[in-house]
mmCIF file of C-alpha atoms in Angstrom:
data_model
loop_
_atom_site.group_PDB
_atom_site.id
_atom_site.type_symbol
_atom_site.label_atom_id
_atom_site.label_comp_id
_atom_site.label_asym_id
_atom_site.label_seq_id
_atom_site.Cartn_x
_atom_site.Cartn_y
_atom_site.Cartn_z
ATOM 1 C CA UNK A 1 0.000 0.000 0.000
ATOM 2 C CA UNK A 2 1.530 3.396 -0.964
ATOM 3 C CA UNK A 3 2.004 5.969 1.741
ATOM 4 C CA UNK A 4 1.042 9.446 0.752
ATOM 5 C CA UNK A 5 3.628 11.906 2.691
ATOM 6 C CA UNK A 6 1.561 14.840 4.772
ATOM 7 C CA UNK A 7 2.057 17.795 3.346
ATOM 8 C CA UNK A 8 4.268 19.899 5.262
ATOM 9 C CA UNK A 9 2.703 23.095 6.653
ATOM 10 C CA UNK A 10 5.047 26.066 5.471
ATOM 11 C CA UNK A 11 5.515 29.339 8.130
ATOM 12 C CA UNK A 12 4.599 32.070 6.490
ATOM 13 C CA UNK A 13 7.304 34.993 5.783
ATOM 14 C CA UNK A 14 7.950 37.676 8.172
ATOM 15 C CA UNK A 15 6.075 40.805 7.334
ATOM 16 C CA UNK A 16 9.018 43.534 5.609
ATOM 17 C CA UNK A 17 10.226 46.162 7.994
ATOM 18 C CA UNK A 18 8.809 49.333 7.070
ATOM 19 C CA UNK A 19 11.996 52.226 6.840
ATOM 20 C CA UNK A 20 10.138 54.867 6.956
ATOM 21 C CA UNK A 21 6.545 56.544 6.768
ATOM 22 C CA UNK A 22 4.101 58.982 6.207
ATOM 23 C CA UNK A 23 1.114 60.027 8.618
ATOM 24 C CA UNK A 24 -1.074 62.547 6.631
ATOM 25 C CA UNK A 25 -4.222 64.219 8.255
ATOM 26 C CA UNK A 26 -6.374 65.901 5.629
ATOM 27 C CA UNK A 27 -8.579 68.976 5.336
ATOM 28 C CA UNK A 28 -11.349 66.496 5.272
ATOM 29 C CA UNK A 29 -10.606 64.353 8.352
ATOM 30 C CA UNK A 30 -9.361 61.446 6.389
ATOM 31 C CA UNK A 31 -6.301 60.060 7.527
ATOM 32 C CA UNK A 32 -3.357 58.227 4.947
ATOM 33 C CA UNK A 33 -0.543 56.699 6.235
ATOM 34 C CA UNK A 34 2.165 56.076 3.193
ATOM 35 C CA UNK A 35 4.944 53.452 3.683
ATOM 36 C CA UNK A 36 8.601 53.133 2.122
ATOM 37 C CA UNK A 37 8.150 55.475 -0.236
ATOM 38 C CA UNK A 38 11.077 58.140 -1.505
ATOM 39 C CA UNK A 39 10.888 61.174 0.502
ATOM 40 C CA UNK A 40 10.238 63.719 -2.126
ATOM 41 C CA UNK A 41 6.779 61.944 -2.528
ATOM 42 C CA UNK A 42 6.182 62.798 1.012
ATOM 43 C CA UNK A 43 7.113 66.481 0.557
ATOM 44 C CA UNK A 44 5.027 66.658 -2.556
ATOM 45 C CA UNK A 45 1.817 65.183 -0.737
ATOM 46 C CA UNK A 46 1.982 67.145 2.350
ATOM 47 C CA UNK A 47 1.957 70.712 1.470
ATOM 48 C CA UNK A 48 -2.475 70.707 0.897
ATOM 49 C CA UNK A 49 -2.585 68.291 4.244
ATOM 50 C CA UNK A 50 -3.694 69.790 7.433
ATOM 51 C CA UNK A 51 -0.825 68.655 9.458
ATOM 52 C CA UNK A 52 1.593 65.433 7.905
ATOM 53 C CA UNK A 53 4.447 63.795 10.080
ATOM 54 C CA UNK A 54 7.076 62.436 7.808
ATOM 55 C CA UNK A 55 9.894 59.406 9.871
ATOM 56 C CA UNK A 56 12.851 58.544 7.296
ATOM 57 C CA UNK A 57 16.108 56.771 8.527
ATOM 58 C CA UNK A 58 19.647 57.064 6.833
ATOM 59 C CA UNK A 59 23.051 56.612 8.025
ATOM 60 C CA UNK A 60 23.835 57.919 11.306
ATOM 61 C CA UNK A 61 26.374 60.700 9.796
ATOM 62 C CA UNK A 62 26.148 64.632 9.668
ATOM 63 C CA UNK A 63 25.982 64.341 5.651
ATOM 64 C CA UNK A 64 23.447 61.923 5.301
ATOM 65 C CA UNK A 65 20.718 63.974 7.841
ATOM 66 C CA UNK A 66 22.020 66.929 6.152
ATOM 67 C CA UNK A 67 20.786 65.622 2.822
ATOM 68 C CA UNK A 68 17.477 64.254 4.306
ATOM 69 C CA UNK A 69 16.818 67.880 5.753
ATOM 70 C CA UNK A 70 17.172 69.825 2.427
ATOM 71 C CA UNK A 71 15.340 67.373 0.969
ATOM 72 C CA UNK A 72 12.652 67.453 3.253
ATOM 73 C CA UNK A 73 12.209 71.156 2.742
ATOM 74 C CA UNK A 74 14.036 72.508 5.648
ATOM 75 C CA UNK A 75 17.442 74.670 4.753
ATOM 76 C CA UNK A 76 17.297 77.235 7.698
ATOM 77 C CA UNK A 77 17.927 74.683 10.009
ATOM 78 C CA UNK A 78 21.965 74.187 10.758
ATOM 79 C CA UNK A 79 21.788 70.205 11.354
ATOM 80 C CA UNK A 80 25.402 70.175 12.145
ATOM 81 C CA UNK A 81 24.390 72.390 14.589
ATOM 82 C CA UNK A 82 21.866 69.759 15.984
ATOM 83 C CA UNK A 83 24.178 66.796 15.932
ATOM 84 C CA UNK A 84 27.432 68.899 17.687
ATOM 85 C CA UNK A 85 25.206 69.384 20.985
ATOM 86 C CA UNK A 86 25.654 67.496 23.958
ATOM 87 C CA UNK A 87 23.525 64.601 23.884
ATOM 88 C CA UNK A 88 20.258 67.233 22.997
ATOM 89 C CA UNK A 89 19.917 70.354 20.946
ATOM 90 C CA UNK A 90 17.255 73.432 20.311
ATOM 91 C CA UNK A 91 17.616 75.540 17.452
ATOM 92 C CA UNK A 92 14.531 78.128 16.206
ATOM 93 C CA UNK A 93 14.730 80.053 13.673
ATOM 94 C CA UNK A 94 11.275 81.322 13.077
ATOM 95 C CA UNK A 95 9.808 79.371 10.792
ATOM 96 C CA UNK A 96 11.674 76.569 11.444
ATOM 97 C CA UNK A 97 12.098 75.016 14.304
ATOM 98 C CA UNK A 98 14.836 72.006 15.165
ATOM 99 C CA UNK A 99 15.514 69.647 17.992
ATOM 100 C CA UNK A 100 17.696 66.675 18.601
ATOM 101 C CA UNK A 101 16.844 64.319 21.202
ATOM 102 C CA UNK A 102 18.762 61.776 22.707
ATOM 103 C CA UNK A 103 17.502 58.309 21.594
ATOM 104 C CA UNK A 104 19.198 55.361 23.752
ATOM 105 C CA UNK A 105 19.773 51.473 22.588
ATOM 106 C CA UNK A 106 21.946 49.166 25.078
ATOM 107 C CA UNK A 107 23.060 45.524 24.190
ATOM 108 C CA UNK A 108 25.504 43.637 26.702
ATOM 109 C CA UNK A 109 25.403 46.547 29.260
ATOM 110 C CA UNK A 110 27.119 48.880 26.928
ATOM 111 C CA UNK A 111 24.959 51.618 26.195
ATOM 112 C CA UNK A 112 24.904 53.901 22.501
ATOM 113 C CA UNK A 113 22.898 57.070 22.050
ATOM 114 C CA UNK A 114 21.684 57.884 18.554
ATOM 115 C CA UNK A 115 20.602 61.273 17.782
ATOM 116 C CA UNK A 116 16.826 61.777 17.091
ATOM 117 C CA UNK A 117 16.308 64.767 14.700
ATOM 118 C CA UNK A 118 13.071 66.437 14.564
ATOM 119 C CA UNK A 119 12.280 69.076 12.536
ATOM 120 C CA UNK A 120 9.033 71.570 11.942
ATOM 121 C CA UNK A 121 8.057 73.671 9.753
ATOM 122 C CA UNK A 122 4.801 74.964 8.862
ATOM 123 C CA UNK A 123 2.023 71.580 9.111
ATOM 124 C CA UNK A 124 4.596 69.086 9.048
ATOM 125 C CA UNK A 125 6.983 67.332 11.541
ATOM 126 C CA UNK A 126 9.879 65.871 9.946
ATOM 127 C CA UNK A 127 11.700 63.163 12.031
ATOM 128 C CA UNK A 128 15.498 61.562 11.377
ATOM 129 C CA UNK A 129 17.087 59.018 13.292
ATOM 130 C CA UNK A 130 19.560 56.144 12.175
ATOM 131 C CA UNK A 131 18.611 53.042 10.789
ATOM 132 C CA UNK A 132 19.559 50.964 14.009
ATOM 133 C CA UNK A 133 16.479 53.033 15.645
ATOM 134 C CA UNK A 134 12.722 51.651 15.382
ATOM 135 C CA UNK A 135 11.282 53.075 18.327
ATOM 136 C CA UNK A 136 8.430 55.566 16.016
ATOM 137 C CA UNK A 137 7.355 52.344 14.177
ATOM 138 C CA UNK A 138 5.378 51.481 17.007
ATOM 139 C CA UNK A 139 3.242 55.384 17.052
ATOM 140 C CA UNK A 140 2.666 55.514 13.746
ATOM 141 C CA UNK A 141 0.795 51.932 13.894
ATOM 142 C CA UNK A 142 -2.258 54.078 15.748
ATOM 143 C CA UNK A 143 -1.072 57.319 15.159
ATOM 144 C CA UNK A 144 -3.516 57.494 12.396
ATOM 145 C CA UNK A 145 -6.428 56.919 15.452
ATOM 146 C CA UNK A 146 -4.842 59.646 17.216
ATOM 147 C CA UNK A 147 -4.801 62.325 14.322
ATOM 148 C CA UNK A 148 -8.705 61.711 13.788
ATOM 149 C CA UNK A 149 -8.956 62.071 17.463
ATOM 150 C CA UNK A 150 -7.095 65.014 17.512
ATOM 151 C CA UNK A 151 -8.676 68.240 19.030
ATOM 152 C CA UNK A 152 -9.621 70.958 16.698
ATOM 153 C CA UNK A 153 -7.504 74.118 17.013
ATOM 154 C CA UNK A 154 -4.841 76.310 15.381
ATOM 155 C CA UNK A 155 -2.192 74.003 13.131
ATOM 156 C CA UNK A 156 0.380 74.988 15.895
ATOM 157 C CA UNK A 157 -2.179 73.309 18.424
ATOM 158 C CA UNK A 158 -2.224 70.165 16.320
ATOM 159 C CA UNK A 159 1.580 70.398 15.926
ATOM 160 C CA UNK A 160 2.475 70.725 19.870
ATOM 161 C CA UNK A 161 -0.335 67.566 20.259
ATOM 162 C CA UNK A 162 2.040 65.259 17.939
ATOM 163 C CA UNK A 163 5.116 66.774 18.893
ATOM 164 C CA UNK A 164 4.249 66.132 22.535
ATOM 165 C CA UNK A 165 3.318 62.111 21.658
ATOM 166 C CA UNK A 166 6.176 61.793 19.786
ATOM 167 C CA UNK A 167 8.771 62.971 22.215
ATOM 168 C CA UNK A 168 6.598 60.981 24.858
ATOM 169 C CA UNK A 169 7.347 57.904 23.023
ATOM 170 C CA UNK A 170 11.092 58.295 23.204
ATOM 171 C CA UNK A 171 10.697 58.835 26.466
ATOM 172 C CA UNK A 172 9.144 55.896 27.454
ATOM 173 C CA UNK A 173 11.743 53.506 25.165
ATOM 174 C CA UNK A 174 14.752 55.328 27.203
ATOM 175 C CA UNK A 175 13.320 54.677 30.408
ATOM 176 C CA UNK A 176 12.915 51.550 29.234
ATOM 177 C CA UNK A 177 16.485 50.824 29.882
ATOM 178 C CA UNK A 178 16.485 52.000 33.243
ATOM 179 C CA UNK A 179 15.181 48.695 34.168
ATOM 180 C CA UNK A 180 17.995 46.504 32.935
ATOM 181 C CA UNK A 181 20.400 48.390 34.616
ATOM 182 C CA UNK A 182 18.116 48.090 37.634
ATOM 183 C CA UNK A 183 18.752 44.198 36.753
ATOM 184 C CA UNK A 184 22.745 44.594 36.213
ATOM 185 C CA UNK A 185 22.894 46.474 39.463
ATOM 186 C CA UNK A 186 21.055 43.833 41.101
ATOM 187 C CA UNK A 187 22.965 40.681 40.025
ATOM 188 C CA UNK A 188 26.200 42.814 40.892
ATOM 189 C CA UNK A 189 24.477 42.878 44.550
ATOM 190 C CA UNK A 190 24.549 39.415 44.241
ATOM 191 C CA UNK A 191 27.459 39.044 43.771
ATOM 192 C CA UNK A 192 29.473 40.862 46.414
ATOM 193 C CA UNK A 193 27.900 37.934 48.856
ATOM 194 C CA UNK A 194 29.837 35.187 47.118
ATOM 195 C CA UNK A 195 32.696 34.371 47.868
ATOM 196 C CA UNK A 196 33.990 32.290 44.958
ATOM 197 C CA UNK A 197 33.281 35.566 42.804
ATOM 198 C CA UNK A 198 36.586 37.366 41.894
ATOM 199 C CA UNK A 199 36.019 40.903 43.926
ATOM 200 C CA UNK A 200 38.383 42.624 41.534
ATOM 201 C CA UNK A 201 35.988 41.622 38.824
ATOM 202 C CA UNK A 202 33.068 42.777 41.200
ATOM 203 C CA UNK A 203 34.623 45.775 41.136
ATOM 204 C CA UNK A 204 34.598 46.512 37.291
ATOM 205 C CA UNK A 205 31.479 45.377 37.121
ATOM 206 C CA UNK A 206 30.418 48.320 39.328
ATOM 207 C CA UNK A 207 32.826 50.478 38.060
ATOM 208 C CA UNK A 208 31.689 49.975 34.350
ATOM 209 C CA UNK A 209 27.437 49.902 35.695
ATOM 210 C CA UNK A 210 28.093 53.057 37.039
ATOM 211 C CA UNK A 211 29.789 54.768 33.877
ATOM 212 C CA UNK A 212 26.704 53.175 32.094
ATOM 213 C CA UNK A 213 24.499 54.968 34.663
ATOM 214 C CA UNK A 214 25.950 58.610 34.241
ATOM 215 C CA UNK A 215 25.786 58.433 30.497
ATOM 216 C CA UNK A 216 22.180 57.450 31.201
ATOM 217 C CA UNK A 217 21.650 60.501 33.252
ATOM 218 C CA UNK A 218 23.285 62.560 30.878
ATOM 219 C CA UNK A 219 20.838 61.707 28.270
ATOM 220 C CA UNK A 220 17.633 62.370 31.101
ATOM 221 C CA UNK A 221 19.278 66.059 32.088
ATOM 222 C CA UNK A 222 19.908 66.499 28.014
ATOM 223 C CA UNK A 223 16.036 65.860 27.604
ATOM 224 C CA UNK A 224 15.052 68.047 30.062
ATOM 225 C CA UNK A 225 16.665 70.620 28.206
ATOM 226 C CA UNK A 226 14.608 69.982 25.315
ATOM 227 C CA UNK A 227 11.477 69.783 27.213
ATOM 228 C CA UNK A 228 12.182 72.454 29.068
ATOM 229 C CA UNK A 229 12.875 74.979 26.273
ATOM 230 C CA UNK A 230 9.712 73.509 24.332
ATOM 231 C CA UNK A 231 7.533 74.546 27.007
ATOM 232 C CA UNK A 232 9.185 77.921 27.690
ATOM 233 C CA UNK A 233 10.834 79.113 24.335
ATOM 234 C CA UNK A 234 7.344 81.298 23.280
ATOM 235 C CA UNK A 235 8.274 79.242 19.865
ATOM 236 C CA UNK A 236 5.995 80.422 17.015
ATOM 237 C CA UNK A 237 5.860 77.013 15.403
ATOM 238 C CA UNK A 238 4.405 76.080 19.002
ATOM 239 C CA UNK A 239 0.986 76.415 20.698
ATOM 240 C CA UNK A 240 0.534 79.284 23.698
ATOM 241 C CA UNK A 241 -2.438 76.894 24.809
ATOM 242 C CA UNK A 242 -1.581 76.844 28.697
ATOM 243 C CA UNK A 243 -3.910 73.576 28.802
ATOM 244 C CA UNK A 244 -1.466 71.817 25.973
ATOM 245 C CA UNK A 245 1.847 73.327 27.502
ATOM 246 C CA UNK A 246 0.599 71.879 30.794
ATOM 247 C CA UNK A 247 0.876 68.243 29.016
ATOM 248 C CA UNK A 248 4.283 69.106 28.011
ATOM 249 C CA UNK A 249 5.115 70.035 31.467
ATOM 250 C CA UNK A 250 3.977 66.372 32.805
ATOM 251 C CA UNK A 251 6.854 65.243 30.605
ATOM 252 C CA UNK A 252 9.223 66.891 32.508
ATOM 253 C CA UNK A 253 7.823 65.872 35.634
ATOM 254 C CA UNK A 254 7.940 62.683 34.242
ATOM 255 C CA UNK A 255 11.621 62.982 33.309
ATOM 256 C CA UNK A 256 12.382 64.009 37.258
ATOM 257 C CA UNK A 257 10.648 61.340 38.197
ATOM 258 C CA UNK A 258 13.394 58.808 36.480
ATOM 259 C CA UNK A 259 16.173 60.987 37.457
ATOM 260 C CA UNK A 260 15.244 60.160 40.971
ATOM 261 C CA UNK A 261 15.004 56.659 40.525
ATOM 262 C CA UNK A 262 18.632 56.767 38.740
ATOM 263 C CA UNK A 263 20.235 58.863 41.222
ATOM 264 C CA UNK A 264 19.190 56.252 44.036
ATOM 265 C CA UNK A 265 20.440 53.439 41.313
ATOM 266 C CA UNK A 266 23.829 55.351 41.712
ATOM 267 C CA UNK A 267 23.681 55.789 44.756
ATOM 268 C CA UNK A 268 23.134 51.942 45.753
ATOM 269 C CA UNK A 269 26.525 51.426 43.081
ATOM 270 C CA UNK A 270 28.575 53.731 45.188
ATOM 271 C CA UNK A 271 27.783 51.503 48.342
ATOM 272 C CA UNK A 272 28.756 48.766 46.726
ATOM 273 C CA UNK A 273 32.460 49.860 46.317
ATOM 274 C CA UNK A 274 32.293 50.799 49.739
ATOM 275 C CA UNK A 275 31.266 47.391 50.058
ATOM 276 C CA UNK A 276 34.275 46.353 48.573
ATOM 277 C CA UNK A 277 36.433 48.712 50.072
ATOM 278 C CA UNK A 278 35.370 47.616 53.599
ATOM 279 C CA UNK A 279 36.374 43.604 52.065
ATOM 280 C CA UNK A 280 39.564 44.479 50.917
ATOM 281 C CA UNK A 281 40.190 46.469 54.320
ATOM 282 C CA UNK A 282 39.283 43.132 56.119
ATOM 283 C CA UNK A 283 41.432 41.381 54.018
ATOM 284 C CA UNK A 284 44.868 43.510 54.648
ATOM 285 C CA UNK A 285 43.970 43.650 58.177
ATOM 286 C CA UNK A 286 43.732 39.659 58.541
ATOM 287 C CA UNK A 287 46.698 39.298 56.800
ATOM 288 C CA UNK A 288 48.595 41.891 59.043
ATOM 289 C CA UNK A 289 47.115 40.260 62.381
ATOM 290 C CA UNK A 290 48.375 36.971 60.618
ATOM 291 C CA UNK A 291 51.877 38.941 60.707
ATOM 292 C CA UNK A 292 51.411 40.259 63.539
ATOM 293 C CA UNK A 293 51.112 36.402 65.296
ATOM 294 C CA UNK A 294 53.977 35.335 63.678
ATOM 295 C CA UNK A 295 56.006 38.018 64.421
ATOM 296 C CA UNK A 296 55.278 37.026 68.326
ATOM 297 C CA UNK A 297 55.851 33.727 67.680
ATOM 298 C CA UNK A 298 59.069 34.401 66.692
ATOM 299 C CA UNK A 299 59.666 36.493 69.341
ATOM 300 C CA UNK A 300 59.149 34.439 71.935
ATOM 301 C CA UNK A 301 61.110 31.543 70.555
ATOM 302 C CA UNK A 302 63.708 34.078 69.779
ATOM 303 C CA UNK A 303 64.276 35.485 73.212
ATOM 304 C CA UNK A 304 63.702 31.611 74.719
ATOM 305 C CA UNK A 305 67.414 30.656 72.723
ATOM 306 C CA UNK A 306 68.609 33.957 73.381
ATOM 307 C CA UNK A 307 69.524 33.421 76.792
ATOM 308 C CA UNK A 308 70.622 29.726 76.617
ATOM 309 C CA UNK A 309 72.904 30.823 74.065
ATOM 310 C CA UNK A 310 74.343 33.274 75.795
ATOM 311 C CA UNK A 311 75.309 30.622 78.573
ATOM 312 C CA UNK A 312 77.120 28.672 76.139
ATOM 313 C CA UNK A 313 79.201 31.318 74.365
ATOM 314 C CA UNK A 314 80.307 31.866 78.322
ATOM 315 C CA UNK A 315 80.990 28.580 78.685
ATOM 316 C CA UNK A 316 83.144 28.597 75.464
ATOM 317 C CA UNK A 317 84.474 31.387 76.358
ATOM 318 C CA UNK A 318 87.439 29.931 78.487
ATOM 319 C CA UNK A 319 86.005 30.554 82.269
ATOM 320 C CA UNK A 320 86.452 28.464 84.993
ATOM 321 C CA UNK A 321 89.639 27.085 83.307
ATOM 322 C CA UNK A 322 87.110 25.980 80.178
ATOM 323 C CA UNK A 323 85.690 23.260 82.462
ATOM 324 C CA UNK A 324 82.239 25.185 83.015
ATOM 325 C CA UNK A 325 80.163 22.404 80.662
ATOM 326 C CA UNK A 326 81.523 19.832 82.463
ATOM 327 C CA UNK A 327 80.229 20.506 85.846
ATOM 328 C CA UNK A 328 76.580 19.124 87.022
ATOM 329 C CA UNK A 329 74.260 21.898 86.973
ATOM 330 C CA UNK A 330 75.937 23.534 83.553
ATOM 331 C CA UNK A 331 72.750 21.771 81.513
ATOM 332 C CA UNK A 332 69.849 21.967 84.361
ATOM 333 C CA UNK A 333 71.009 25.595 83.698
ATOM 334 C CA UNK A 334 70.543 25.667 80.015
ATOM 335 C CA UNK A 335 67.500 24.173 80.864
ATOM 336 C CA UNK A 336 65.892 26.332 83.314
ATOM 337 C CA UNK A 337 67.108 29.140 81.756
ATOM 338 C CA UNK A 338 65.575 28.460 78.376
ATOM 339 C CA UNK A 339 61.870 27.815 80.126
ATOM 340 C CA UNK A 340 61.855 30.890 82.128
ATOM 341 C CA UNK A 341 63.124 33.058 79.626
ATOM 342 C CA UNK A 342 60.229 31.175 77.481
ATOM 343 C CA UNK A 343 57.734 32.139 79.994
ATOM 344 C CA UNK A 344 58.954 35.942 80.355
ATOM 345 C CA UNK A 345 58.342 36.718 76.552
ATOM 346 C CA UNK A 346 54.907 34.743 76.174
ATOM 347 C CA UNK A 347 53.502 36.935 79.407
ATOM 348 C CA UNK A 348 55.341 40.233 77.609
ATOM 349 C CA UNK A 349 53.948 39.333 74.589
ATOM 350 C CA UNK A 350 50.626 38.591 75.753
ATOM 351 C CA UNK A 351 50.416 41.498 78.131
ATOM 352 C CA UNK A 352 51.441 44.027 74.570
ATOM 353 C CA UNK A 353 48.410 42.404 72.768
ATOM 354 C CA UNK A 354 45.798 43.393 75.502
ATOM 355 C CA UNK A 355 46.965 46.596 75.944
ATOM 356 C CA UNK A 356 46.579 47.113 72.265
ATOM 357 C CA UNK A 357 43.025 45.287 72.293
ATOM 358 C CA UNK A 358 42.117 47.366 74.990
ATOM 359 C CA UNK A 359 43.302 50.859 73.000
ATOM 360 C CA UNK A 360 40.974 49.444 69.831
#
């Protein structure tokens, strides 16, 4: 009887990656979102749209976001500028504002920050980040939703809404982070209670955490900035709305919030080298008290030959006509002599180590 083989079930592919996108909210309501498309058919769509959002990755170098800002319509803006800041950057020029926002990605406890452009002009938000950065895909899945949803108001109302979302998002995939190192720092906790662990190892581990955790607090601080300046620059590409500037001020409160949280994450590092500190300190002073006892043992056998010794160089010496080791009490002498001289520098000895207990 022939055997028909079941028919394998195939997986089916992996839906592409989409590189960048296109969120368009029209005069009419209707919402488009446009996928991996080139970026001058974004710029051509966008200029009759109510308020568009445009995402497009490149290379993470000063030419290539250079090029993507020209092309996206924005030549006022010095994106060298941008990318030179420390971690975060503000420029506005009128009508055209630009910030860069620190956007964080960590794999084996080292930690890289990528620059996250975003740039505004008129109805549109232009963002530019590196191709190693995905953290927008997720927004613009239901940004669409939010758009229609939007409340009606001035374009700069609807601009500060999606601005606000959109640096709320990158917010939320830095802090993201916070938690691993929260993890790290924990397993480094760990452990300093083990004693087959190498401590010096320990101590790089802590050392290198905590150079991890600065950076990170560098990039809250640097976000701040941006918030910060964003809710008190009186841009004119930004809403005066009190209500909506109000939402961008819970980002900042939101921001101290996880400073707080990483300050007491640094500060819970730096008692673990005192930790260590306080273990190696331990360490050096059992191995001097381990000195320190065989430096009295040797001390007290020392002085216990010392005066024996000195009986028999006299008896060498040539007194009593040289005949001094033969007489009868020349070794119960040796022989007292060493004990009690034994005895003296075990009570000395004994009598320096309580004083010195008793001064500790």
């Amino acid at each position: 009887m022939e055997t028909i083989p079941l028919q394998q079930s195939v997986a089916a592919p992996p839906a592409p990656q989409v590189s960048n996108f296109c969120i368009i909210l029209h005069k009419d309501g209707q919402v488009d979102r446009l996928t991996d498309r080139a970026l001058e058919e974004y710029v051509s769509v966008v200029s009759d749209a109510s308020i568009a959002w445009i995402d497009w990755t490149s290379e993470e170098q000063e030419k290539a976001f250079e090029s993507a800002a020209l092309a996206g319509g924005f030549s006022k803006i010095p994106v060298s500028k941008l990318i030179g800041g420390f971690y975060s950057a503000y420029e506005d020029h009128d009508t055209e504002l630009g910030i860069m926002l620190p956007a964080v990605s960590m794999k084996n406890e080292k930690m890289k920050v990528h620059p996250l452009i975003i740039l505004i002009r008129n109805n549109v938000i232009f963002t530019v980040h590196s191709i190693e950065l995905n953290r927008l895909l997720r927004l613009s899945r239901y940004a669409p939703q939010f758009l229609k949803r939007m409340e009606a108001g001035s374009t700069a109302d609807r601009i500060t809404q999606l601005l606000e979302r959109i640096i709320d998002e990158n917010n939320d995939r830095n802090f993201e982070y916070l938690r691993e190192i929260e993890t790290a720092g924990d397993e480094i906790s760990k452990s300093l209670i083990e004693e087959k662990v190498s401590k010096k190892k320990v101590a790089h581990n802590i050392y290198r955490m905590k150079h991890v955790l600065i950076d990170y607090l560098n990039v809250l601080w640097a976000t701040k900035d941006v918030v910060e300046s964003l809710r008190y620059g009186d841009s004119d590409l930004i809403t005066n709305d009190e209500r909506l500037l109000g939402r961008i001020g819970m980002l900042s409160d939101n921001i101290d919030r996880h400073i707080g949280l990483s300050e007491q994450m640094s500060t819970m590092l730096a008692s673990g080298l005192e930790v260590m500190q306080s273990i190696y300190n331990n360490q050096l002073q059992s191995l001097n008290n381990r000195f320190a006892l065989v430096t009295a043992y040797l001390t007290v056998l020392g002085t216990a030959f010392l005066v024996p010794n000195t009986l028999a160089t006299i008896a060498g010496s040539g007194i009593m006509g040289g005949q001094m080791a033969a007489q009868w009490w020349y070794v119960p002498m040796l022989v007292v002599s060493t004990l009690v001289a034994t005895a003296v520098s075990f009570l000395w000895v004994l009598h320096v180590w309580k004083k010195r207990d008793e001064e500790l």
